[in-house]
Structures are given as C-alpha cells and as structure tokens.
Short mmCIF file of C-alpha atoms and ligand atoms in Angstrom, two decimals:
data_model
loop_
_atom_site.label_atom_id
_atom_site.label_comp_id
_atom_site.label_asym_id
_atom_site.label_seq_id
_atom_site.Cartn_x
_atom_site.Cartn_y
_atom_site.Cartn_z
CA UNK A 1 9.87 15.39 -6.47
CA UNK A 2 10.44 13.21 -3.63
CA UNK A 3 13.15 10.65 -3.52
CA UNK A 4 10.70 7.07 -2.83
CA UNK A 5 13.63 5.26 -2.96
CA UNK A 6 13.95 5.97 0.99
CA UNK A 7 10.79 5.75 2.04
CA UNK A 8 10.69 2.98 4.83
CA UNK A 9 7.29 3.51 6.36
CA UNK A 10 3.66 4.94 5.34
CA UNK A 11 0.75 5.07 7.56
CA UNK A 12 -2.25 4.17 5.22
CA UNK A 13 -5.51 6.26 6.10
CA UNK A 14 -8.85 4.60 4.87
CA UNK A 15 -11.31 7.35 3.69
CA UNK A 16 -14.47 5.53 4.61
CA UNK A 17 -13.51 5.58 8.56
CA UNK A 18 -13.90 8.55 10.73
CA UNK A 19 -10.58 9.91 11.96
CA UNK A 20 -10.18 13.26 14.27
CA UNK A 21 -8.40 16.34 13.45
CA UNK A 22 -5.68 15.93 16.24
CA UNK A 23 -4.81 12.30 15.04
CA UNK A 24 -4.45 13.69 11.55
CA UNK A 25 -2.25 16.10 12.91
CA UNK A 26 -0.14 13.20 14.88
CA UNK A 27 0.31 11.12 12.05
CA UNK A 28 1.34 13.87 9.47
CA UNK A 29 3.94 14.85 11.91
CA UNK A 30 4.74 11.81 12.85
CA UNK A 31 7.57 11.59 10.99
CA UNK A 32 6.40 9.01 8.25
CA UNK A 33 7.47 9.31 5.05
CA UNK A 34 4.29 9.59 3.49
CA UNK A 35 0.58 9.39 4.08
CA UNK A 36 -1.23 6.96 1.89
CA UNK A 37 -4.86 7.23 1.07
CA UNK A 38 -6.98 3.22 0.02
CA UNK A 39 -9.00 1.30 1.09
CA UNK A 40 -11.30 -1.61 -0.20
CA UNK A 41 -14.94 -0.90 0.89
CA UNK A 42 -17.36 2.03 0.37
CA UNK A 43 -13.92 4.42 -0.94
CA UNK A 44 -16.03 7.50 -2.69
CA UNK A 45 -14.56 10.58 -4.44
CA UNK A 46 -15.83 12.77 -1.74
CA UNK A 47 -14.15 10.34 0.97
CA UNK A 48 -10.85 10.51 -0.96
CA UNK A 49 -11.15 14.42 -1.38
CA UNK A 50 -11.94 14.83 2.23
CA UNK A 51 -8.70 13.31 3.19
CA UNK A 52 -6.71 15.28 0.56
CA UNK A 53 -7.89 18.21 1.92
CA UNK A 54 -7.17 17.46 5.24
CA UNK A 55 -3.66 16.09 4.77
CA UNK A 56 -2.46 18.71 2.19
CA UNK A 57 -2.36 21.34 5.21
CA UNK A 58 0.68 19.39 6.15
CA UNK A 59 4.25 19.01 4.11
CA UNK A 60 3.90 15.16 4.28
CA UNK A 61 3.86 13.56 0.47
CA UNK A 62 0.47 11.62 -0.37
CA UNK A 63 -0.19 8.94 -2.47
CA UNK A 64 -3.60 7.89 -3.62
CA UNK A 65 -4.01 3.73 -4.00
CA UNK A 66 -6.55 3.66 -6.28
CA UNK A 67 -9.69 1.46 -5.26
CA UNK A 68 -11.70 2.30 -7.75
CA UNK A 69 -11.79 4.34 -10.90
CA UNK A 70 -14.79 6.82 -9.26
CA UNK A 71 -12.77 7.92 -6.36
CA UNK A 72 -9.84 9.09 -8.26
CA UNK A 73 -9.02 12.71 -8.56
CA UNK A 74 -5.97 14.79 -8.85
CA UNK A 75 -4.13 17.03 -6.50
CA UNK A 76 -2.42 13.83 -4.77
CA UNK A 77 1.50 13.63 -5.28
CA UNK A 78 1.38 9.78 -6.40
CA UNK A 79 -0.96 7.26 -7.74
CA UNK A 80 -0.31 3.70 -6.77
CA UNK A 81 -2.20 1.14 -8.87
CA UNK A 82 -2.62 -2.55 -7.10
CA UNK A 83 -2.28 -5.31 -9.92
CA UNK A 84 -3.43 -8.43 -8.16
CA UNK A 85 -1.00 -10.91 -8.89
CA UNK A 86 -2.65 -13.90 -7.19
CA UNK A 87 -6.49 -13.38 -7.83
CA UNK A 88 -8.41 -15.74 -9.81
CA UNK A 89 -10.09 -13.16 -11.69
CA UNK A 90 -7.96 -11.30 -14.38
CA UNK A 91 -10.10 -8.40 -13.85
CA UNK A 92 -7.72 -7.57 -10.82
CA UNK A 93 -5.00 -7.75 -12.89
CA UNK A 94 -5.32 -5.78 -15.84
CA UNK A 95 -8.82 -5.24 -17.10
CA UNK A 96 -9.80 -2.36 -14.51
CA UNK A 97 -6.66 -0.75 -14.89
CA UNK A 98 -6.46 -0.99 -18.18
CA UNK A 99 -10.20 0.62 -18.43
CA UNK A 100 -9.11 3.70 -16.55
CA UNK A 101 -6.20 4.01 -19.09
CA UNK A 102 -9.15 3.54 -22.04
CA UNK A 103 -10.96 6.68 -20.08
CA UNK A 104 -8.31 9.03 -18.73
CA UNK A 105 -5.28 7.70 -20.71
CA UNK A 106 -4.59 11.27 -22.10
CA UNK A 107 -4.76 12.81 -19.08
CA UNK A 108 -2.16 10.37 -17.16
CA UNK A 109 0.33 12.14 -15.63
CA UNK A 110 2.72 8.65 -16.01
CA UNK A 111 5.44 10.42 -13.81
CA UNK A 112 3.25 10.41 -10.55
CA UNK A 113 1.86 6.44 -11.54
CA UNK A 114 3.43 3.66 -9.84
CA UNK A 115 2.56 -0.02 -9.81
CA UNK A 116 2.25 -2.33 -7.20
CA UNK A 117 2.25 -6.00 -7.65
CA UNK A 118 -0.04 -7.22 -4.89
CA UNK A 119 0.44 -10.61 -3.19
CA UNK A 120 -2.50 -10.83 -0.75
CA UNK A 121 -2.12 -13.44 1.98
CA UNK A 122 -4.60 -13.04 4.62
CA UNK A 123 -7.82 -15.36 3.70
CA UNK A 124 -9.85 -13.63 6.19
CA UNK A 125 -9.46 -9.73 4.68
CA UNK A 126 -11.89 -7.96 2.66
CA UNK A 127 -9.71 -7.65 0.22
CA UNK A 128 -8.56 -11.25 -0.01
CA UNK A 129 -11.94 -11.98 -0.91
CA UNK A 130 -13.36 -9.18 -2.69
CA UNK A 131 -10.53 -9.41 -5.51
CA UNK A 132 -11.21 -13.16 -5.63
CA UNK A 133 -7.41 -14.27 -4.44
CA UNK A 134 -6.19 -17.51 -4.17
CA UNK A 135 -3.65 -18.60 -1.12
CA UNK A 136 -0.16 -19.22 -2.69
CA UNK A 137 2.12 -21.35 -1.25
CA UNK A 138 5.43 -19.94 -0.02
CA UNK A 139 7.37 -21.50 -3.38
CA UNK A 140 4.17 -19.70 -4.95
CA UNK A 141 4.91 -16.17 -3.40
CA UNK A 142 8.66 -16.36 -4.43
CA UNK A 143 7.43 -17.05 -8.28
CA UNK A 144 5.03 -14.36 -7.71
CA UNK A 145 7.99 -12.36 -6.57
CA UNK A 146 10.87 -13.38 -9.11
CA UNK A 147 8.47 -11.95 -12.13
CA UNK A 148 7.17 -8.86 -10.40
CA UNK A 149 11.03 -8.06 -10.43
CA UNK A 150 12.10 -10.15 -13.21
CA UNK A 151 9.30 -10.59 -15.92
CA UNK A 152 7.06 -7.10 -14.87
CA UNK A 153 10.00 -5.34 -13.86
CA UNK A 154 7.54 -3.64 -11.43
CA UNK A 155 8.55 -0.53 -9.06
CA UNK A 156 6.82 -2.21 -6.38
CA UNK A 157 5.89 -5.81 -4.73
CA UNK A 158 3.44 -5.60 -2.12
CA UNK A 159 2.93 -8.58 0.66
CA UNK A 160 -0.22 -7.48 2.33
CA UNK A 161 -1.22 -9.33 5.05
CA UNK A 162 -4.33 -6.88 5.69
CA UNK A 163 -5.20 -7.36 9.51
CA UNK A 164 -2.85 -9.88 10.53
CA UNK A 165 0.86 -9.65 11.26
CA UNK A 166 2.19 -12.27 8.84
CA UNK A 167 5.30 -14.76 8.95
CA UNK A 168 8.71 -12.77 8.74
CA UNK A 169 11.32 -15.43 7.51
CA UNK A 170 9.03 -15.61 4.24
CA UNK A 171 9.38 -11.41 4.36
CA UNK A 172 12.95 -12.22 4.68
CA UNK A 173 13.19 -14.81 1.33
CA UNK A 174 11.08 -12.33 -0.65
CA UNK A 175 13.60 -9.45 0.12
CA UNK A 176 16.34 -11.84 -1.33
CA UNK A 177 14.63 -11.90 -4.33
CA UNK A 178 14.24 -8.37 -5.31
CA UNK A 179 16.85 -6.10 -5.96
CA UNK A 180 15.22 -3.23 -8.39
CA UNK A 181 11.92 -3.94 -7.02
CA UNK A 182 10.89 -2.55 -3.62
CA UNK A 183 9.24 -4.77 -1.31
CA UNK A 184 6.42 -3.16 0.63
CA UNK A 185 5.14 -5.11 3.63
CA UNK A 186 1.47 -4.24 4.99
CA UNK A 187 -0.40 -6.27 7.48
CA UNK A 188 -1.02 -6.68 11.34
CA UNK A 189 1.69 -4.26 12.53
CA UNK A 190 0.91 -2.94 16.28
CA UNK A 191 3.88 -2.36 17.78
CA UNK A 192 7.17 -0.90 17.08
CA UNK A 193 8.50 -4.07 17.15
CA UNK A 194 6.92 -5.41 15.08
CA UNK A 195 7.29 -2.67 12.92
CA UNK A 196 10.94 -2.71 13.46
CA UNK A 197 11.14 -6.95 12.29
CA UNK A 198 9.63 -6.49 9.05
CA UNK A 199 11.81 -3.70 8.35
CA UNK A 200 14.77 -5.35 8.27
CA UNK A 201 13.54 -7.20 5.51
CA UNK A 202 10.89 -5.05 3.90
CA UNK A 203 12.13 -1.93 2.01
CA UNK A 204 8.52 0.06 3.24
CA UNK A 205 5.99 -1.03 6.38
CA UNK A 206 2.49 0.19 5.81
CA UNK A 207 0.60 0.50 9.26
CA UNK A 208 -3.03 0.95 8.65
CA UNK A 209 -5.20 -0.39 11.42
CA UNK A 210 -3.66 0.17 14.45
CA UNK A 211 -3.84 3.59 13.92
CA UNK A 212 -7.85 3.25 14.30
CA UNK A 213 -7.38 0.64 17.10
CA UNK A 214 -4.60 1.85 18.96
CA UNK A 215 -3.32 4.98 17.54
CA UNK A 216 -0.55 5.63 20.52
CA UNK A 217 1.26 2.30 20.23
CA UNK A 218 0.60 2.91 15.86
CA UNK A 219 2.72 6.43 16.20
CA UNK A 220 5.64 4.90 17.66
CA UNK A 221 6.29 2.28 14.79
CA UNK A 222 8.08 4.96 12.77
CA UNK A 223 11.04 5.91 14.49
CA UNK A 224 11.15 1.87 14.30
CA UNK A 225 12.01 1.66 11.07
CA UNK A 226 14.52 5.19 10.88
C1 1GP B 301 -3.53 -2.62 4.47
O1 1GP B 301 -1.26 -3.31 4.25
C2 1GP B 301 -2.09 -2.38 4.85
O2 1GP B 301 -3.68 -2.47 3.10
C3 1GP B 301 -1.88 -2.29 6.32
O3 1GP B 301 -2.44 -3.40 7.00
O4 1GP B 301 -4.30 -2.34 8.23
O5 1GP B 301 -3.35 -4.55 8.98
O6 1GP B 301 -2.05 -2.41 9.24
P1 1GP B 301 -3.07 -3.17 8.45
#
C-alpha cells in the first residue's frame, strides 16, 4: 500500500491532548510521511476515533500504536505493536499482546501489523515507568539491538527517548547494527536540527511533543530529514 521502507519522519499525535483543526491541517500537509496515533495515558477508543476521523480527511497514511487493547479499532492503515524489550515485567513483552491475539486473532489483518521492539531510555517518562523499564547500559542497548534484528528478526527497533533529546553517537552504533531492521528514533526533537542529527543515523524520527509545545519550530523538522 505504501512503501514504509522510505519513511524518514512521523509526527506522533497523542489522542488524550487537545489539538486545533488548523494544526491538524499543518501537520497532515506538512509533508511527513505519516501521522501516527499513541500515547501512554488516558488513550480511549473514542480519543483514538476522534483522531482517525480527523486525519482521514487528509491523504497522509496513519498508523495506530496500540496502547491498549480498548482503544483499538479499524479504519487505520497500520497497527504498530510496542514489545518492551527492556521492562522488568514480561507483561510488556508478550502477555498483552499476545491477549489481543487470544481475542481478535481471527480478525487480524497481519498485513497492516508491524512490530516494534521498544528500547525506552528516558527514566523520567511516563512510559519508562508505567511499563516497569529498566535503564540499559549502552553495551545493553546494542544486545537489545543485535536480537531485535538478529534473534526477533523484528521490522522495527525503536529508541525512544520520550521527552528528552537523547545521545546521538549511541543512535549512530545502533544504526550499525541493523541492517533489515529499521531503526526508529523518538525523543526530545525541537528543532530541525536536531531532527536533521538523528537522521543521519536513524532510518525514521518521530516528533511528538514539540508539536504541542512549539508547533512552528516542530513543522520545520521534516524537510530536515528529506
Ligand atoms: C514519543 O518517541 C516519541 O513516543 C516522540 O518523543 O514526544 O519527546 O517528541 P517526543
């Protein structure tokens, strides 16, 4: 349908905050190569379907991140599933996921289904916390990295940094690493240079925040990456 292979940047759009009609508009024709809907608190079904609604009157593709196995509905283009690889808690790892695939398992559309293998590496984030993570050193992150591509053989690895730019050499020694994996980077990015570092090294940026805390500097960090 779309050829993901090229992506190199996605603004991520959290249903639970408020966001206004003519910055929907902005960052749908922004140029991005797609829109992607997560988040880690309060994401509802209506939330998610709000956004779906609202972005689907554009010709940008969007991917659902699946949160939680309430919010998710169909009508998106692509579902990406996070698999925590460094939480303490298994539960982040396999047994939610594999409970949705217990429930709607039938239904799956496994074309559209994607799976990220999530490093997260921010202590202070929500979601650093809330899926019970443990820091990994950078030797740690590289394992983490080698099996995603080399054990899991997963489509994606994703370093999220959630809410603070993080270190770019170690972005750099990840992207050494992978070859059929992609490497998604996510975390802190402001500016479009920053956006344009981590791209050198990161096959996709994610910008999420800025475009909440400073949505005219957030816009410019795609052609930063083309
Ligand atoms: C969050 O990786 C994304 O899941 C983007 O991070 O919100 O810090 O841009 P920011």
């Amino acid at each position: 349908m779309y050829n993901i292979d090229e992506w190199k940047h996605v603004f991520k759009l959290d249903p639970a905050k408020e966001i206004s009609e003519e910055m929907i508009d902005k960052i749908c024709e922004s140029g991005t190569d797609a829109i992607m809907v997560g988040g880690t608190d309060d994401v509802t079904l209506d939330g998610v379907l709000q956004l779906l609604s609202r972005i689907r009157r554009y010709t940008v593709p969007v991917i659902l991140e699946i949160s939680n196995i309430e919010s998710v509905t169909p009508g998106y283009d692509y579902y990406f599933v996070p698999l925590v690889l460094n939480t303490q808690d298994k539960k982040w790892m396999m047994d939610i996921q594999h409970q949705a695939v217990v429930e709607y398992g039938d239904i799956i559309n496994w074309d559209e289904m994607f799976a990220e293998g999530y490093c997260i590496m921010n202590e202070e984030s929500k979601v650093f916390q809330h899926a019970d993570c443990n820091l990994p050193t950078q030797d740690e992150v590289i394992a983490y990295a080698r099996m995603a591509e080399h054990l899991f053989r997963l489509p994606f690895f994703y370093l999220e940094y959630s809410g603070t730019y993080g270190d770019p050499s170690l972005v750099q020694s990840i992207s050494q690493e992978l070859d059929k994996t992609k490497l998604i980077y996510g975390g802190g990015i402001e500016t479009k240079e920053q956006a344009a570092k981590m791209s050198e090294y990161a096959d996709l940026i994610v910008v999420g925040n800025a475009l909440y805390d400073n949505p005219k500097e957030a816009l410019k960090t795609v052609k930063a990456t083309k």
